[in-house]
């Protein structure tokens, strides 16, 4: 039975990836940070299933600031595949928390690479990197050979980690792969990312639990896909005979405004009556024309399955359903 170790298992991608691998007969081990609150809601259905938790799914306390702790877990678990998804992932916040972001994203990855270098058994390593490494690219769409030009601390940290994966792969002949991931969303997305924020607030307004939605730059454009497609792509990347880098993207740009219109249409309201521009949510240096060329991933058989309107409708329906059961108390900024 194959064994996988996932860093960042409690996040959107980690939880979908855990489900995907368990369905394929893997034993899955996840690294979870020790915090005062037990944030495992995305894994709750697996965690509370006695046929799964403690049998084919195991969680270990650990974080990437403590390499010895990770080394022990690696030795004990001895996985055939490692999926490295952990790290501060909010671009806007990375301006406020540049050091924390750099430490978790850049140094966290380097520490793992150093440990893998010394690990006695062969292991395949997937690094979830980001389109933010391209920042303001001179070429669109971007592919695996596009030069890095990040415009925020998060993108710079990811750029460093991406390049170190390439360097260690070449120098030490290790199986290390980068998945260059464009935006990917789902009802499990964090509430302060724009798709989830819009879908959740539109649903809350419809249900009388909120009255307005405050946003930054609604003309901003991104290449948005379905997170479930992206975790399937991560797995496919590690099944390739030779370690390599792959762009996972839809190849199609949409704007924040497009999300707004689709989400409010889904709840039968006019967005103009509820949306307010908030300058505090403007990002300053904004990444532009981040749209990926997924041609190389297509050649390995990866095709995104969900169209953008379907993705937004799915997210809005999920929010209507969850807010009907448990009304909103938070105000996502
Ligand atoms: O949803 P976002 O915060 O995602 P962003 O910054 O593109 O980053 C996400 O995708 C990257 C992959 O390309 C990942 F690497 C990264 O970890 C993360 O998962 O913002 C999307 C766009 C931006 O242009 C932002 O300025 O939406 C714009 N926006 C406008 N108003 C807003 C808001 N973003 C947020 N979060 N909140 C707003 O009110």
Coordinates of C-alpha atoms and ligand atoms in Angstrom, one line a residue:
X1 CA 0.0 0.0 0.0
X2 CA 1.5 3.4 -0.9
X3 CA 2.1 5.8 1.9
X4 CA 1.7 9.6 1.6
X5 CA 2.7 12.4 3.9
X6 CA 1.0 15.8 3.5
X7 CA 2.1 19.1 5.0
X8 CA -0.9 21.5 5.2
X9 CA -3.4 18.6 5.4
X10 CA -6.0 20.8 7.2
X11 CA -6.3 23.3 4.4
X12 CA -8.5 23.2 1.3
X13 CA -6.0 21.3 -0.9
X14 CA -4.8 19.1 1.9
X15 CA -8.3 17.9 2.7
X16 CA -9.2 17.2 -0.9
X17 CA -5.9 15.5 -1.5
X18 CA -6.3 13.3 1.6
X19 CA -9.7 12.1 0.3
X20 CA -8.3 11.6 -3.2
X21 CA -5.4 9.5 -1.9
X22 CA -7.5 7.5 0.6
X23 CA -9.9 6.6 -2.3
X24 CA -6.9 5.2 -4.2
X25 CA -5.8 2.9 -1.3
X26 CA -3.1 5.1 0.2
X27 CA -2.3 5.3 3.8
X28 CA -2.2 9.1 4.5
X29 CA -0.2 10.8 7.2
X30 CA -0.8 14.5 7.8
X31 CA 1.2 17.2 9.6
X32 CA -0.9 19.5 11.8
X33 CA 0.3 22.5 13.7
X34 CA -0.3 22.6 17.4
X35 CA -2.5 25.6 18.0
X36 CA -4.9 26.6 20.8
X37 CA -7.9 26.0 18.5
X38 CA -8.4 22.7 16.8
X39 CA -8.9 23.9 13.2
X40 CA -9.8 20.6 11.5
X41 CA -13.2 21.3 10.1
X42 CA -12.3 20.3 6.6
X43 CA -11.1 16.9 7.8
X44 CA -13.9 16.3 10.4
X45 CA -15.8 13.8 8.2
X46 CA -12.6 11.7 7.9
X47 CA -11.4 12.3 11.5
X48 CA -14.6 11.2 13.0
X49 CA -14.9 8.0 10.9
X50 CA -13.4 5.2 13.0
X51 CA -12.9 3.1 9.9
X52 CA -10.5 5.7 8.6
X53 CA -8.9 7.7 11.4
X54 CA -6.1 5.8 13.0
X55 CA -6.4 3.1 10.3
X56 CA -5.6 4.7 6.9
X57 CA -5.4 8.3 8.1
X58 CA -3.0 9.5 10.8
X59 CA -2.3 13.0 12.0
X60 CA 1.0 14.1 13.6
X61 CA 1.7 17.3 15.4
X62 CA 4.6 19.2 13.8
X63 CA 5.6 22.3 12.0
X64 CA 8.3 23.3 9.6
X65 CA 10.1 25.5 12.0
X66 CA 11.2 22.4 13.9
X67 CA 13.2 20.3 11.4
X68 CA 14.1 17.6 14.0
X69 CA 10.4 17.0 14.7
X70 CA 9.7 16.6 10.9
X71 CA 12.7 14.3 10.5
X72 CA 11.4 12.0 13.2
X73 CA 8.0 11.8 11.6
X74 CA 9.6 11.2 8.2
X75 CA 11.6 8.3 9.6
X76 CA 8.6 6.8 11.4
X77 CA 6.2 7.1 8.5
X78 CA 8.7 6.4 5.7
X79 CA 6.4 7.6 2.9
X80 CA 6.8 6.9 -0.8
X81 CA 5.3 10.4 -1.6
X82 CA 5.4 13.8 0.2
X83 CA 3.0 16.5 -0.7
X84 CA 4.2 19.9 0.6
X85 CA 1.2 22.2 0.8
X86 CA 1.9 24.1 4.1
X87 CA 2.7 27.8 4.5
X88 CA 1.1 31.2 4.8
X89 CA -0.8 31.5 1.5
X90 CA -2.6 34.9 1.6
X91 CA -0.9 37.4 -0.8
X92 CA -2.4 40.5 0.8
X93 CA -1.4 39.4 4.3
X94 CA 2.2 38.7 3.1
X95 CA 2.8 42.4 3.0
X96 CA 1.9 42.7 6.7
X97 CA 3.7 39.4 7.6
X98 CA 6.6 39.4 5.3
X99 CA 9.0 37.6 7.7
X100 CA 6.5 34.9 8.8
X101 CA 5.5 34.3 5.2
X102 CA 9.2 34.0 4.1
X103 CA 10.0 31.7 7.0
X104 CA 7.1 29.3 6.4
X105 CA 7.1 29.4 2.6
X106 CA 10.8 29.8 1.6
X107 CA 12.7 28.5 4.6
X108 CA 10.1 25.8 5.4
X109 CA 10.6 24.3 2.0
X110 CA 14.3 24.5 2.2
X111 CA 14.3 22.7 5.5
X112 CA 12.3 19.9 4.0
X113 CA 14.7 19.6 1.1
X114 CA 17.6 19.4 3.5
X115 CA 15.9 16.6 5.4
X116 CA 14.9 14.7 2.2
X117 CA 18.5 15.0 1.0
X118 CA 19.6 13.0 4.1
X119 CA 16.7 10.5 4.1
X120 CA 17.9 7.0 3.4
X121 CA 14.9 5.8 1.4
X122 CA 13.8 7.1 -2.0
X123 CA 10.8 9.4 -1.7
X124 CA 8.9 11.5 -4.3
X125 CA 8.4 15.1 -3.3
X126 CA 5.7 17.5 -4.6
X127 CA 6.0 21.2 -3.9
X128 CA 2.8 23.3 -4.3
X129 CA 4.1 26.5 -5.8
X130 CA 2.1 29.4 -7.2
X131 CA 1.5 31.6 -10.3
X132 CA 2.5 34.4 -7.9
X133 CA 6.1 33.6 -8.8
X134 CA 5.5 35.3 -12.2
X135 CA 4.0 38.5 -10.6
X136 CA 4.0 40.8 -13.6
X137 CA 5.1 38.6 -16.4
X138 CA 6.1 39.9 -19.8
X139 CA 4.6 36.8 -21.4
X140 CA 1.0 35.5 -21.3
X141 CA 0.1 32.8 -20.9
X142 CA 2.9 31.6 -18.6
X143 CA 4.4 28.2 -18.7
X144 CA 7.2 26.2 -16.9
X145 CA 9.9 28.3 -18.6
X146 CA 8.5 31.8 -17.9
X147 CA 11.1 33.8 -15.9
X148 CA 10.2 34.5 -12.3
X149 CA 9.3 38.2 -11.4
X150 CA 7.3 38.2 -8.2
X151 CA 5.7 41.5 -6.9
X152 CA 4.9 40.6 -3.3
X153 CA 6.6 38.8 -0.4
X154 CA 4.6 35.7 -0.9
X155 CA 5.5 35.4 -4.6
X156 CA 9.2 36.1 -3.7
X157 CA 9.2 33.4 -1.1
X158 CA 7.5 30.9 -3.4
X159 CA 10.0 31.8 -6.1
X160 CA 12.9 31.0 -3.8
X161 CA 11.3 27.7 -2.9
X162 CA 10.5 26.8 -6.5
X163 CA 14.1 27.5 -7.6
X164 CA 15.5 25.5 -4.6
X165 CA 13.4 22.5 -5.7
X166 CA 14.9 22.8 -9.2
X167 CA 18.4 23.2 -7.8
X168 CA 18.2 20.2 -5.4
X169 CA 16.7 18.1 -8.1
X170 CA 19.6 18.8 -10.5
X171 CA 22.4 18.7 -8.0
X172 CA 21.4 15.7 -5.9
X173 CA 19.3 13.7 -8.5
X174 CA 16.3 13.6 -6.1
X175 CA 12.7 13.1 -7.2
X176 CA 11.5 16.7 -6.6
X177 CA 8.6 18.3 -8.6
X178 CA 7.0 21.7 -8.6
X179 CA 3.3 22.1 -9.4
X180 CA 2.9 25.8 -10.5
X181 CA -0.7 26.3 -9.3
X182 CA -3.0 29.0 -10.5
X183 CA -5.9 30.0 -8.3
X184 CA -8.1 27.1 -7.4
X185 CA -11.3 27.3 -5.4
X186 CA -14.1 25.4 -3.7
X187 CA -16.5 25.7 -0.7
X188 CA -13.4 24.8 1.4
X189 CA -11.5 27.9 0.4
X190 CA -10.4 30.2 3.3
X191 CA -13.0 32.9 3.9
X192 CA -10.7 35.8 3.2
X193 CA -10.0 34.7 -0.4
X194 CA -12.1 36.6 -2.9
X195 CA -14.2 33.8 -4.5
X196 CA -15.3 32.4 -1.1
X197 CA -15.8 35.9 0.3
X198 CA -18.1 36.9 -2.5
X199 CA -20.0 33.6 -2.6
X200 CA -20.4 33.5 1.2
X201 CA -21.5 37.2 1.5
X202 CA -23.9 37.0 -1.4
X203 CA -25.5 34.0 0.3
X204 CA -25.5 35.8 3.7
X205 CA -27.2 38.9 2.2
X206 CA -29.8 36.7 0.5
X207 CA -30.5 35.0 3.9
X208 CA -30.7 38.4 5.7
X209 CA -27.5 37.7 7.6
X210 CA -25.4 40.5 6.1
X211 CA -26.2 43.7 4.2
X212 CA -23.1 44.6 2.2
X213 CA -20.0 43.2 0.6
X214 CA -16.8 45.3 0.8
X215 CA -14.1 44.6 -1.9
X216 CA -10.8 45.9 -3.2
X217 CA -10.0 45.9 -6.9
X218 CA -12.9 44.3 -8.8
X219 CA -11.2 44.7 -12.2
X220 CA -8.4 42.3 -11.0
X221 CA -8.2 39.2 -13.2
X222 CA -7.1 35.7 -12.4
X223 CA -7.1 32.1 -13.8
X224 CA -9.6 30.4 -11.5
X225 CA -10.2 26.6 -11.4
X226 CA -11.7 23.9 -9.2
X227 CA -9.5 22.7 -6.3
X228 CA -10.5 19.1 -6.8
X229 CA -8.9 19.1 -10.3
X230 CA -5.7 20.6 -8.9
X231 CA -5.2 17.9 -6.2
X232 CA -5.7 15.2 -8.9
X233 CA -3.0 17.1 -10.9
X234 CA -0.6 17.0 -7.9
X235 CA -1.0 13.2 -7.7
X236 CA -0.5 12.8 -11.5
X237 CA 2.7 14.9 -11.3
X238 CA 4.2 12.5 -8.8
X239 CA 3.3 9.5 -11.0
X240 CA 5.5 10.7 -13.9
X241 CA 8.6 8.6 -14.5
X242 CA 11.0 11.6 -14.2
X243 CA 10.5 14.5 -11.8
X244 CA 9.5 17.7 -13.5
X245 CA 7.6 21.0 -13.1
X246 CA 4.1 21.4 -14.4
X247 CA 1.7 24.4 -14.7
X248 CA -1.8 23.6 -13.5
X249 CA -4.2 26.2 -14.8
X250 CA -7.4 26.5 -16.9
X251 CA -5.8 29.0 -19.4
X252 CA -8.8 31.3 -19.1
X253 CA -8.9 34.7 -17.4
X254 CA -11.9 36.1 -15.5
X255 CA -12.3 39.2 -13.3
X256 CA -13.5 39.6 -9.7
X257 CA -16.4 41.5 -11.3
X258 CA -17.3 38.3 -13.2
X259 CA -17.5 36.4 -9.8
X260 CA -19.7 39.2 -8.4
X261 CA -22.2 39.1 -11.2
X262 CA -22.4 35.3 -11.2
X263 CA -22.7 34.9 -7.5
X264 CA -25.4 37.6 -7.1
X265 CA -27.3 36.3 -10.1
X266 CA -27.3 32.9 -8.4
X267 CA -29.0 34.3 -5.3
X268 CA -31.4 36.5 -7.4
X269 CA -30.0 39.9 -6.2
X270 CA -28.5 42.9 -7.9
X271 CA -24.9 43.2 -6.9
X272 CA -25.0 47.1 -7.4
X273 CA -27.2 47.4 -4.4
X274 CA -24.8 45.6 -2.0
X275 CA -21.2 46.0 -3.1
X276 CA -19.0 48.8 -1.7
X277 CA -15.4 49.6 -2.7
X278 CA -13.0 49.6 0.2
X279 CA -9.6 51.2 -0.3
X280 CA -8.1 49.2 2.6
X281 CA -8.6 46.1 0.5
X282 CA -6.6 47.4 -2.5
X283 CA -3.4 45.5 -2.6
X284 CA -0.9 48.1 -3.9
X285 CA 1.4 46.3 -6.3
X286 CA -1.1 43.9 -8.0
X287 CA 0.0 40.8 -10.0
X288 CA -1.3 41.1 -13.5
X289 CA -2.3 38.8 -16.4
X290 CA -1.6 35.7 -14.4
X291 CA -3.0 33.1 -16.8
X292 CA -1.4 29.7 -17.2
X293 CA -0.6 27.5 -20.2
X294 CA -1.5 24.0 -19.1
X295 CA -0.3 22.3 -22.3
X296 CA 2.4 20.3 -20.6
X297 CA 0.0 19.0 -17.9
X298 CA -2.5 18.2 -20.7
X299 CA 0.1 16.0 -22.3
X300 CA 0.3 13.9 -19.0
X301 CA -3.5 13.6 -19.2
X302 CA -4.6 16.4 -16.9
X303 CA -7.7 18.2 -18.0
X304 CA -9.7 20.7 -15.7
X305 CA -13.2 19.3 -15.4
X306 CA -15.2 22.4 -14.1
X307 CA -16.0 25.5 -16.0
X308 CA -15.8 28.9 -14.1
X309 CA -19.6 29.6 -13.9
X310 CA -20.3 26.1 -12.6
X311 CA -17.6 26.6 -10.0
X312 CA -19.1 29.8 -8.7
X313 CA -22.6 28.4 -8.7
X314 CA -21.4 25.4 -6.7
X315 CA -19.7 27.6 -4.2
X316 CA -22.8 29.9 -3.7
X317 CA -25.1 26.8 -3.3
X318 CA -22.8 25.4 -0.7
X319 CA -22.9 28.7 1.2
X320 CA -26.7 28.9 1.1
X321 CA -26.8 25.4 2.5
X322 CA -24.2 25.9 5.3
X323 CA -25.5 29.4 6.3
X324 CA -29.1 28.1 6.5
X325 CA -27.8 25.5 9.0
X326 CA -25.4 27.8 10.9
X327 CA -25.9 31.5 10.4
X328 CA -22.8 33.7 9.8
X329 CA -21.2 35.4 12.7
X330 CA -17.9 36.6 11.2
X331 CA -17.1 39.6 9.0
X332 CA -14.5 38.5 6.5
X333 CA -12.2 41.4 5.5
Ligands
LIG1 O1 -8.5 35.4 -3.7 P1 -7.3 36.2 -3.7 O2 -6.9 36.7 -2.3 O3 -6.2 35.3 -4.3 P2 -4.7 35.6 -4.8 O4 -4.1 36.8 -4.2 O5 -4.7 35.6 -6.3 O6 -3.9 34.3 -4.3 C1 -4.3 33.0 -4.3 O7 -4.0 32.3 -5.5 C2 -2.6 32.2 -5.7 C3 -2.4 31.4 -7.0 O8 -2.2 32.2 -8.1 C4 -1.9 31.5 -4.6 F1 -0.6 31.3 -4.7 C5 -2.2 32.2 -3.3 O9 -1.7 31.4 -2.2 C6 -3.7 32.3 -3.1 O10 -4.3 31.0 -3.0 O11 -7.3 37.5 -4.6 C7 -7.6 37.4 -6.0 C8 -7.8 38.8 -6.6 C9 -6.6 39.7 -6.3 O12 -6.3 40.4 -7.4 C10 -7.1 40.6 -5.2 O13 -6.5 41.9 -5.2 O14 -8.9 39.4 -6.0 C11 -8.6 40.7 -5.7 N1 -9.5 41.2 -4.6 C12 -10.4 42.2 -4.8 N2 -11.1 42.4 -3.6 C13 -9.6 40.7 -3.4 C14 -10.6 41.5 -2.7 N3 -9.0 39.7 -2.8 C15 -9.3 39.4 -1.5 N4 -8.7 38.4 -0.8 N5 -10.3 40.2 -0.8 C16 -10.9 41.2 -1.4 O15 -11.8 41.9 -0.8

